[in-house]
PDB file of C-alpha atoms and ligand atoms in Angstrom:
ATOM      1  CA  UNK V   1       0.035   0.024   0.102  1.00 92.00           C
ATOM      2  CA  UNK V   2       1.197   3.502  -0.863  1.00 95.00           C
ATOM      3  CA  UNK V   3       2.530   5.400   2.166  1.00 97.00           C
ATOM      4  CA  UNK V   4       0.113   8.286   1.954  1.00 97.00           C
ATOM      5  CA  UNK V   5      -2.921   6.041   1.835  1.00 98.00           C
ATOM      6  CA  UNK V   6      -5.002   5.565   4.961  1.00 97.00           C
ATOM      7  CA  UNK V   7      -7.338   2.994   3.629  1.00 97.00           C
ATOM      8  CA  UNK V   8      -8.077   1.010   0.283  1.00 98.00           C
ATOM      9  CA  UNK V   9     -11.895   1.438  -0.544  1.00 97.00           C
ATOM     10  CA  UNK V  10     -12.094  -0.790  -3.488  1.00 98.00           C
ATOM     11  CA  UNK V  11      -9.205  -3.178  -4.464  1.00 98.00           C
ATOM     12  CA  UNK V  12      -7.954  -3.543  -7.968  1.00 98.00           C
ATOM     13  CA  UNK V  13      -9.439  -6.912  -8.176  1.00 98.00           C
ATOM     14  CA  UNK V  14     -13.029  -5.474  -7.512  1.00 98.00           C
ATOM     15  CA  UNK V  15     -12.627  -2.508  -9.796  1.00 98.00           C
ATOM     16  CA  UNK V  16     -11.281  -5.076 -12.766  1.00 98.00           C
ATOM     17  CA  UNK V  17     -14.559  -7.511 -12.184  1.00 98.00           C
ATOM     18  CA  UNK V  18     -16.793  -4.485 -12.190  1.00 98.00           C
ATOM     19  CA  UNK V  19     -15.304  -3.206 -15.507  1.00 98.00           C
ATOM     20  CA  UNK V  20     -15.841  -6.543 -16.864  1.00 98.00           C
ATOM     21  CA  UNK V  21     -19.613  -6.553 -15.924  1.00 98.00           C
ATOM     22  CA  UNK V  22     -19.803  -3.064 -17.539  1.00 98.00           C
ATOM     23  CA  UNK V  23     -18.264  -4.204 -20.718  1.00 98.00           C
ATOM     24  CA  UNK V  24     -20.492  -6.905 -20.951  1.00 98.00           C
ATOM     25  CA  UNK V  25     -23.800  -4.835 -20.564  1.00 98.00           C
ATOM     26  CA  UNK V  26     -22.250  -2.229 -23.156  1.00 98.00           C
ATOM     27  CA  UNK V  27     -21.549  -5.232 -25.732  1.00 98.00           C
ATOM     28  CA  UNK V  28     -25.020  -6.505 -25.495  1.00 97.00           C
ATOM     29  CA  UNK V  29     -26.586  -2.774 -25.799  1.00 98.00           C
ATOM     30  CA  UNK V  30     -24.358  -1.711 -28.516  1.00 97.00           C
ATOM     31  CA  UNK V  31     -24.215  -5.100 -30.685  1.00 95.00           C
ATOM     32  CA  UNK V  32     -24.341  -4.144 -34.354  1.00 91.00           C
ATOM     33  CA  UNK V  33     -24.199  -0.509 -33.745  1.00 94.00           C
ATOM     34  CA  UNK V  34     -21.467   1.752 -34.442  1.00 89.00           C
ATOM     35  CA  UNK V  35     -19.823   3.030 -31.219  1.00 97.00           C
ATOM     36  CA  UNK V  36     -17.686   6.263 -30.183  1.00 97.00           C
ATOM     37  CA  UNK V  37     -16.345   6.489 -26.733  1.00 98.00           C
ATOM     38  CA  UNK V  38     -15.894  10.077 -25.589  1.00 97.00           C
ATOM     39  CA  UNK V  39     -13.477  10.138 -22.415  1.00 95.00           C
ATOM     40  CA  UNK V  40     -13.154  13.114 -20.048  1.00 92.00           C
ATOM     41  CA  UNK V  41      -9.571  13.349 -19.386  1.00 90.00           C
ATOM     42  CA  UNK V  42      -7.564  13.205 -17.408  1.00 88.00           C
ATOM     43  CA  UNK V  43      -9.447  11.221 -14.668  1.00 91.00           C
ATOM     44  CA  UNK V  44     -11.115   8.608 -16.875  1.00 95.00           C
ATOM     45  CA  UNK V  45      -7.976   7.680 -18.647  1.00 94.00           C
ATOM     46  CA  UNK V  46      -7.287   4.357 -16.790  1.00 96.00           C
ATOM     47  CA  UNK V  47     -11.018   3.309 -16.862  1.00 98.00           C
ATOM     48  CA  UNK V  48     -10.797   3.863 -20.612  1.00 97.00           C
ATOM     49  CA  UNK V  49      -7.803   1.967 -21.079  1.00 97.00           C
ATOM     50  CA  UNK V  50      -9.427  -1.341 -19.191  1.00 98.00           C
ATOM     51  CA  UNK V  51     -12.933  -0.636 -20.445  1.00 98.00           C
ATOM     52  CA  UNK V  52     -11.937  -0.406 -24.006  1.00 98.00           C
ATOM     53  CA  UNK V  53     -10.038  -3.726 -23.973  1.00 97.00           C
ATOM     54  CA  UNK V  54     -13.166  -5.593 -22.962  1.00 98.00           C
ATOM     55  CA  UNK V  55     -15.728  -3.965 -25.558  1.00 98.00           C
ATOM     56  CA  UNK V  56     -15.870  -6.064 -28.407  1.00 97.00           C
ATOM     57  CA  UNK V  57     -18.298  -3.874 -30.428  1.00 96.00           C
ATOM     58  CA  UNK V  58     -16.050  -2.085 -32.975  1.00 96.00           C
ATOM     59  CA  UNK V  59     -15.578   1.536 -31.680  1.00 97.00           C
ATOM     60  CA  UNK V  60     -13.619   4.631 -31.970  1.00 96.00           C
ATOM     61  CA  UNK V  61     -12.307   6.827 -29.047  1.00 96.00           C
ATOM     62  CA  UNK V  62     -12.022  10.574 -28.783  1.00 96.00           C
ATOM     63  CA  UNK V  63     -11.113  12.659 -25.744  1.00 95.00           C
ATOM     64  CA  UNK V  64     -12.246  15.880 -24.324  1.00 94.00           C
ATOM     65  CA  UNK V  65     -10.266  17.724 -21.355  1.00 91.00           C
ATOM     66  CA  UNK V  66     -12.430  19.331 -18.932  1.00 85.00           C
ATOM     67  CA  UNK V  67     -11.599  20.712 -15.531  1.00 79.00           C
ATOM     68  CA  UNK V  68     -13.633  21.631 -12.492  1.00 71.00           C
ATOM     69  CA  UNK V  69     -11.467  24.548 -11.466  1.00 63.00           C
ATOM     70  CA  UNK V  70     -10.096  23.133  -9.156  1.00 56.00           C
ATOM     71  CA  UNK V  71     -11.797  20.325  -7.178  1.00 56.00           C
ATOM     72  CA  UNK V  72     -10.914  22.255  -3.822  1.00 57.00           C
ATOM     73  CA  UNK V  73     -10.949  25.812  -5.288  1.00 55.00           C
ATOM     74  CA  UNK V  74     -14.225  25.982  -7.029  1.00 53.00           C
ATOM     75  CA  UNK V  75     -16.983  24.422  -4.841  1.00 56.00           C
ATOM     76  CA  UNK V  76     -19.579  26.074  -6.777  1.00 61.00           C
ATOM     77  CA  UNK V  77     -18.569  23.875  -9.637  1.00 63.00           C
ATOM     78  CA  UNK V  78     -17.486  26.118 -12.515  1.00 77.00           C
ATOM     79  CA  UNK V  79     -16.429  23.774 -15.640  1.00 84.00           C
ATOM     80  CA  UNK V  80     -13.933  24.687 -18.272  1.00 84.00           C
ATOM     81  CA  UNK V  81     -13.348  22.799 -21.510  1.00 88.00           C
ATOM     82  CA  UNK V  82      -9.609  22.849 -22.342  1.00 87.00           C
ATOM     83  CA  UNK V  83      -9.842  20.429 -25.291  1.00 89.00           C
ATOM     84  CA  UNK V  84     -12.752  19.711 -27.597  1.00 88.00           C
ATOM     85  CA  UNK V  85     -13.227  16.724 -29.851  1.00 89.00           C
ATOM     86  CA  UNK V  86     -11.408  16.063 -33.024  1.00 85.00           C
ATOM     87  CA  UNK V  87     -14.230  14.437 -34.967  1.00 87.00           C
ATOM     88  CA  UNK V  88     -17.940  15.016 -35.751  1.00 91.00           C
ATOM     89  CA  UNK V  89     -20.188  13.073 -33.687  1.00 94.00           C
ATOM     90  CA  UNK V  90     -23.384  13.969 -35.676  1.00 94.00           C
ATOM     91  CA  UNK V  91     -25.657  10.686 -36.232  1.00 94.00           C
ATOM     92  CA  UNK V  92     -23.317   8.427 -34.048  1.00 96.00           C
ATOM     93  CA  UNK V  93     -23.917   6.523 -30.928  1.00 98.00           C
ATOM     94  CA  UNK V  94     -21.972   8.245 -28.101  1.00 98.00           C
ATOM     95  CA  UNK V  95     -20.966   6.884 -24.767  1.00 98.00           C
ATOM     96  CA  UNK V  96     -19.215   9.308 -22.531  1.00 98.00           C
ATOM     97  CA  UNK V  97     -16.599   7.822 -20.415  1.00 98.00           C
ATOM     98  CA  UNK V  98     -16.467   9.461 -16.730  1.00 97.00           C
ATOM     99  CA  UNK V  99     -14.430   8.566 -13.803  1.00 96.00           C
ATOM    100  CA  UNK V 100     -16.587   9.900 -11.032  1.00 96.00           C
ATOM    101  CA  UNK V 101     -19.772  12.052 -10.919  1.00 95.00           C
ATOM    102  CA  UNK V 102     -19.864  14.066  -7.768  1.00 93.00           C
ATOM    103  CA  UNK V 103     -22.190  17.303  -7.755  1.00 91.00           C
ATOM    104  CA  UNK V 104     -22.812  16.489 -11.381  1.00 93.00           C
ATOM    105  CA  UNK V 105     -21.732  19.876 -12.968  1.00 90.00           C
ATOM    106  CA  UNK V 106     -18.842  18.122 -15.160  1.00 90.00           C
ATOM    107  CA  UNK V 107     -20.906  15.530 -16.782  1.00 93.00           C
ATOM    108  CA  UNK V 108     -23.843  17.843 -17.373  1.00 94.00           C
ATOM    109  CA  UNK V 109     -21.802  20.488 -19.040  1.00 92.00           C
ATOM    110  CA  UNK V 110     -20.212  17.893 -21.227  1.00 94.00           C
ATOM    111  CA  UNK V 111     -23.642  16.146 -21.743  1.00 96.00           C
ATOM    112  CA  UNK V 112     -25.188  19.257 -23.064  1.00 94.00           C
ATOM    113  CA  UNK V 113     -21.997  20.275 -25.010  1.00 93.00           C
ATOM    114  CA  UNK V 114     -22.301  17.007 -26.930  1.00 96.00           C
ATOM    115  CA  UNK V 115     -26.018  16.924 -27.080  1.00 96.00           C
ATOM    116  CA  UNK V 116     -26.097  20.210 -29.356  1.00 95.00           C
ATOM    117  CA  UNK V 117     -23.891  18.131 -31.953  1.00 95.00           C
ATOM    118  CA  UNK V 118     -26.608  16.050 -33.092  1.00 95.00           C
ATOM    119  CA  UNK V 119     -25.655  12.566 -31.821  1.00 97.00           C
ATOM    120  CA  UNK V 120     -27.990   9.660 -32.862  1.00 97.00           C
ATOM    121  CA  UNK V 121     -27.774   8.559 -29.042  1.00 98.00           C
ATOM    122  CA  UNK V 122     -25.922  10.044 -25.986  1.00 98.00           C
ATOM    123  CA  UNK V 123     -25.271   7.819 -22.884  1.00 98.00           C
ATOM    124  CA  UNK V 124     -23.181   8.129 -19.773  1.00 98.00           C
ATOM    125  CA  UNK V 125     -20.805   5.511 -18.160  1.00 98.00           C
ATOM    126  CA  UNK V 126     -19.298   6.491 -14.988  1.00 98.00           C
ATOM    127  CA  UNK V 127     -17.081   4.194 -12.956  1.00 98.00           C
ATOM    128  CA  UNK V 128     -17.682   5.800  -9.729  1.00 98.00           C
ATOM    129  CA  UNK V 129     -20.761   7.608  -8.225  1.00 97.00           C
ATOM    130  CA  UNK V 130     -21.039  10.015  -5.234  1.00 96.00           C
ATOM    131  CA  UNK V 131     -24.805  10.674  -5.236  1.00 95.00           C
ATOM    132  CA  UNK V 132     -24.718  12.242  -1.858  1.00 92.00           C
ATOM    133  CA  UNK V 133     -23.210  15.488  -3.117  1.00 88.00           C
ATOM    134  CA  UNK V 134     -25.298  15.694  -6.368  1.00 92.00           C
ATOM    135  CA  UNK V 135     -26.360  19.440  -7.056  1.00 91.00           C
ATOM    136  CA  UNK V 136     -27.650  18.674 -10.711  1.00 92.00           C
ATOM    137  CA  UNK V 137     -30.072  15.827 -11.643  1.00 92.00           C
ATOM    138  CA  UNK V 138     -28.516  13.811 -14.333  1.00 94.00           C
ATOM    139  CA  UNK V 139     -29.431  10.197 -15.651  1.00 96.00           C
ATOM    140  CA  UNK V 140     -26.112   7.865 -15.535  1.00 98.00           C
ATOM    141  CA  UNK V 141     -26.890   4.938 -17.913  1.00 98.00           C
ATOM    142  CA  UNK V 142     -23.884   2.629 -16.540  1.00 98.00           C
ATOM    143  CA  UNK V 143     -22.600   3.238 -12.986  1.00 98.00           C
ATOM    144  CA  UNK V 144     -19.717   0.871 -11.617  1.00 98.00           C
ATOM    145  CA  UNK V 145     -19.626   1.583  -7.774  1.00 98.00           C
ATOM    146  CA  UNK V 146     -21.273   3.913  -5.482  1.00 97.00           C
ATOM    147  CA  UNK V 147     -18.795   6.025  -3.281  1.00 97.00           C
ATOM    148  CA  UNK V 148     -19.732   7.183   0.260  1.00 95.00           C
ATOM    149  CA  UNK V 149     -16.416   8.773   1.093  1.00 93.00           C
ATOM    150  CA  UNK V 150     -15.942  12.431   0.903  1.00 89.00           C
ATOM    151  CA  UNK V 151     -12.785  12.343  -1.361  1.00 95.00           C
ATOM    152  CA  UNK V 152     -11.056   9.414  -2.869  1.00 97.00           C
ATOM    153  CA  UNK V 153      -7.994   8.862  -5.067  1.00 97.00           C
ATOM    154  CA  UNK V 154      -6.646   6.315  -7.420  1.00 98.00           C
ATOM    155  CA  UNK V 155      -7.491   4.391 -10.550  1.00 98.00           C
ATOM    156  CA  UNK V 156      -7.266   7.763 -12.383  1.00 97.00           C
ATOM    157  CA  UNK V 157      -8.488  10.016  -9.565  1.00 97.00           C
ATOM    158  CA  UNK V 158      -6.002  12.589  -8.253  1.00 95.00           C
ATOM    159  CA  UNK V 159      -5.347  14.978  -5.330  1.00 95.00           C
ATOM    160  CA  UNK V 160      -3.245  17.757  -6.680  1.00 93.00           C
ATOM    161  CA  UNK V 161      -2.614  15.607  -9.924  1.00 93.00           C
ATOM    162  CA  UNK V 162      -0.989  12.708  -7.881  1.00 96.00           C
ATOM    163  CA  UNK V 163      -2.034   9.459  -7.086  1.00 97.00           C
ATOM    164  CA  UNK V 164      -3.794   8.515 -10.352  1.00 97.00           C
ATOM    165  CA  UNK V 165      -1.603   5.699 -10.965  1.00 97.00           C
ATOM    166  CA  UNK V 166      -2.850   3.819  -7.847  1.00 98.00           C
ATOM    167  CA  UNK V 167      -4.693   0.525  -9.187  1.00 97.00           C
ATOM    168  CA  UNK V 168      -7.073   0.772  -6.402  1.00 98.00           C
ATOM    169  CA  UNK V 169      -9.425   3.371  -5.042  1.00 98.00           C
ATOM    170  CA  UNK V 170      -8.333   4.763  -1.606  1.00 98.00           C
ATOM    171  CA  UNK V 171      -8.790   7.678   0.968  1.00 97.00           C
ATOM    172  CA  UNK V 172      -5.492   9.501   1.828  1.00 97.00           C
ATOM    173  CA  UNK V 173      -4.019   9.997   5.397  1.00 97.00           C
ATOM    174  CA  UNK V 174      -5.662  13.438   6.865  1.00 94.00           C
ATOM    175  CA  UNK V 175      -2.075  14.913   7.137  1.00 95.00           C
ATOM    176  CA  UNK V 176      -1.543  14.679   3.315  1.00 95.00           C
ATOM    177  CA  UNK V 177      -4.158  17.490   2.938  1.00 91.00           C
ATOM    178  CA  UNK V 178      -2.496  19.845   5.268  1.00 86.00           C
ATOM    179  CA  UNK V 179       0.611  20.275   2.836  1.00 70.00           C
TER     180      UNK V 179
HETATM  181  P1  IMP C 201     -18.645  17.201 -10.448  1.00 73.27           P
HETATM  182  O1  IMP C 201     -18.628  18.168 -11.330  1.00 73.27           O
HETATM  183  O2  IMP C 201     -18.672  17.342  -8.876  1.00 73.27           O
HETATM  184  O3  IMP C 201     -19.511  15.959 -10.828  1.00 73.27           O
HETATM  185  O4  IMP C 201     -17.003  16.386 -10.271  1.00 73.27           O
HETATM  186  C1  IMP C 201     -16.689  15.634 -11.392  1.00 73.27           C
HETATM  187  C2  IMP C 201     -15.033  15.759 -11.478  1.00 73.27           C
HETATM  188  O5  IMP C 201     -14.482  16.170 -10.293  1.00 73.27           O
HETATM  189  C3  IMP C 201     -14.337  14.229 -11.636  1.00 73.27           C
HETATM  190  O6  IMP C 201     -14.318  14.182 -13.184  1.00 73.27           O
HETATM  191  C4  IMP C 201     -13.299  14.288 -11.003  1.00 73.27           C
HETATM  192  O7  IMP C 201     -12.163  14.894 -11.995  1.00 73.27           O
HETATM  193  C5  IMP C 201     -13.422  15.158  -9.838  1.00 73.27           C
HETATM  194  N1  IMP C 201     -13.669  14.715  -8.623  1.00 73.27           N
HETATM  195  C6  IMP C 201     -14.980  14.537  -7.916  1.00 73.27           C
HETATM  196  N2  IMP C 201     -14.953  13.961  -6.906  1.00 73.27           N
HETATM  197  C7  IMP C 201     -13.652  13.261  -6.875  1.00 73.27           C
HETATM  198  C8  IMP C 201     -12.773  12.528  -5.860  1.00 73.27           C
HETATM  199  O8  IMP C 201     -13.435  11.896  -4.702  1.00 73.27           O
HETATM  200  N3  IMP C 201     -11.547  12.459  -5.922  1.00 73.27           N
HETATM  201  C9  IMP C 201     -10.861  13.056  -7.042  1.00 73.27           C
HETATM  202  N4  IMP C 201     -11.544  13.761  -7.931  1.00 73.27           N
HETATM  203  C10 IMP C 201     -12.858  14.061  -7.936  1.00 73.27           C
HETATM  204 MG1   MG C 202     -10.085  15.295 -11.944  1.00 73.27          MG
END
């Protein structure tokens, strides 16, 4: 275990098993359909890498970079788009890949942004969901785990850009936040 970690919430094994389950559902739902995965960087990069390998429906991948500036500095939840899509999504089946949905501002912003561009279908897949902090109502089509903890790191999720590489989901020791 990493020296800054207080507790592991979900192990690598639990996360990988859940990703297989999600991929099975996606494979069934998008059978014989063209699929585009749109990934919200940077947090969802790990999730995409593992999920995409388990999806057997032919699909392309594109990236959006969004920031809630920053998690600890902007509790009102302003979202900023730093990089937009490289391809048109008009008439395509789009699945948004997100790491965690917290108050919902980020995913709602991206959802509305993509909706304007005329996709054939638009759905959301998030690995983690913290529904207790939700400020904006949004339908999540595929959810991996409900998370009760206030702030978690690992498996793509960061604190000050660190800990994304941990293969598990964890909470940090309280003294880490004091630095
Ligand atoms: P929302 O706009 O509050 O739904 O926040 C979503 C974004 O905030 C996610 O894409 C993450 O990048 C970040 N975030 C929310 N909760 C956590 C957390 O517990 N740990 C790390 N990042 C988080
Ligand atoms: Mg983030």
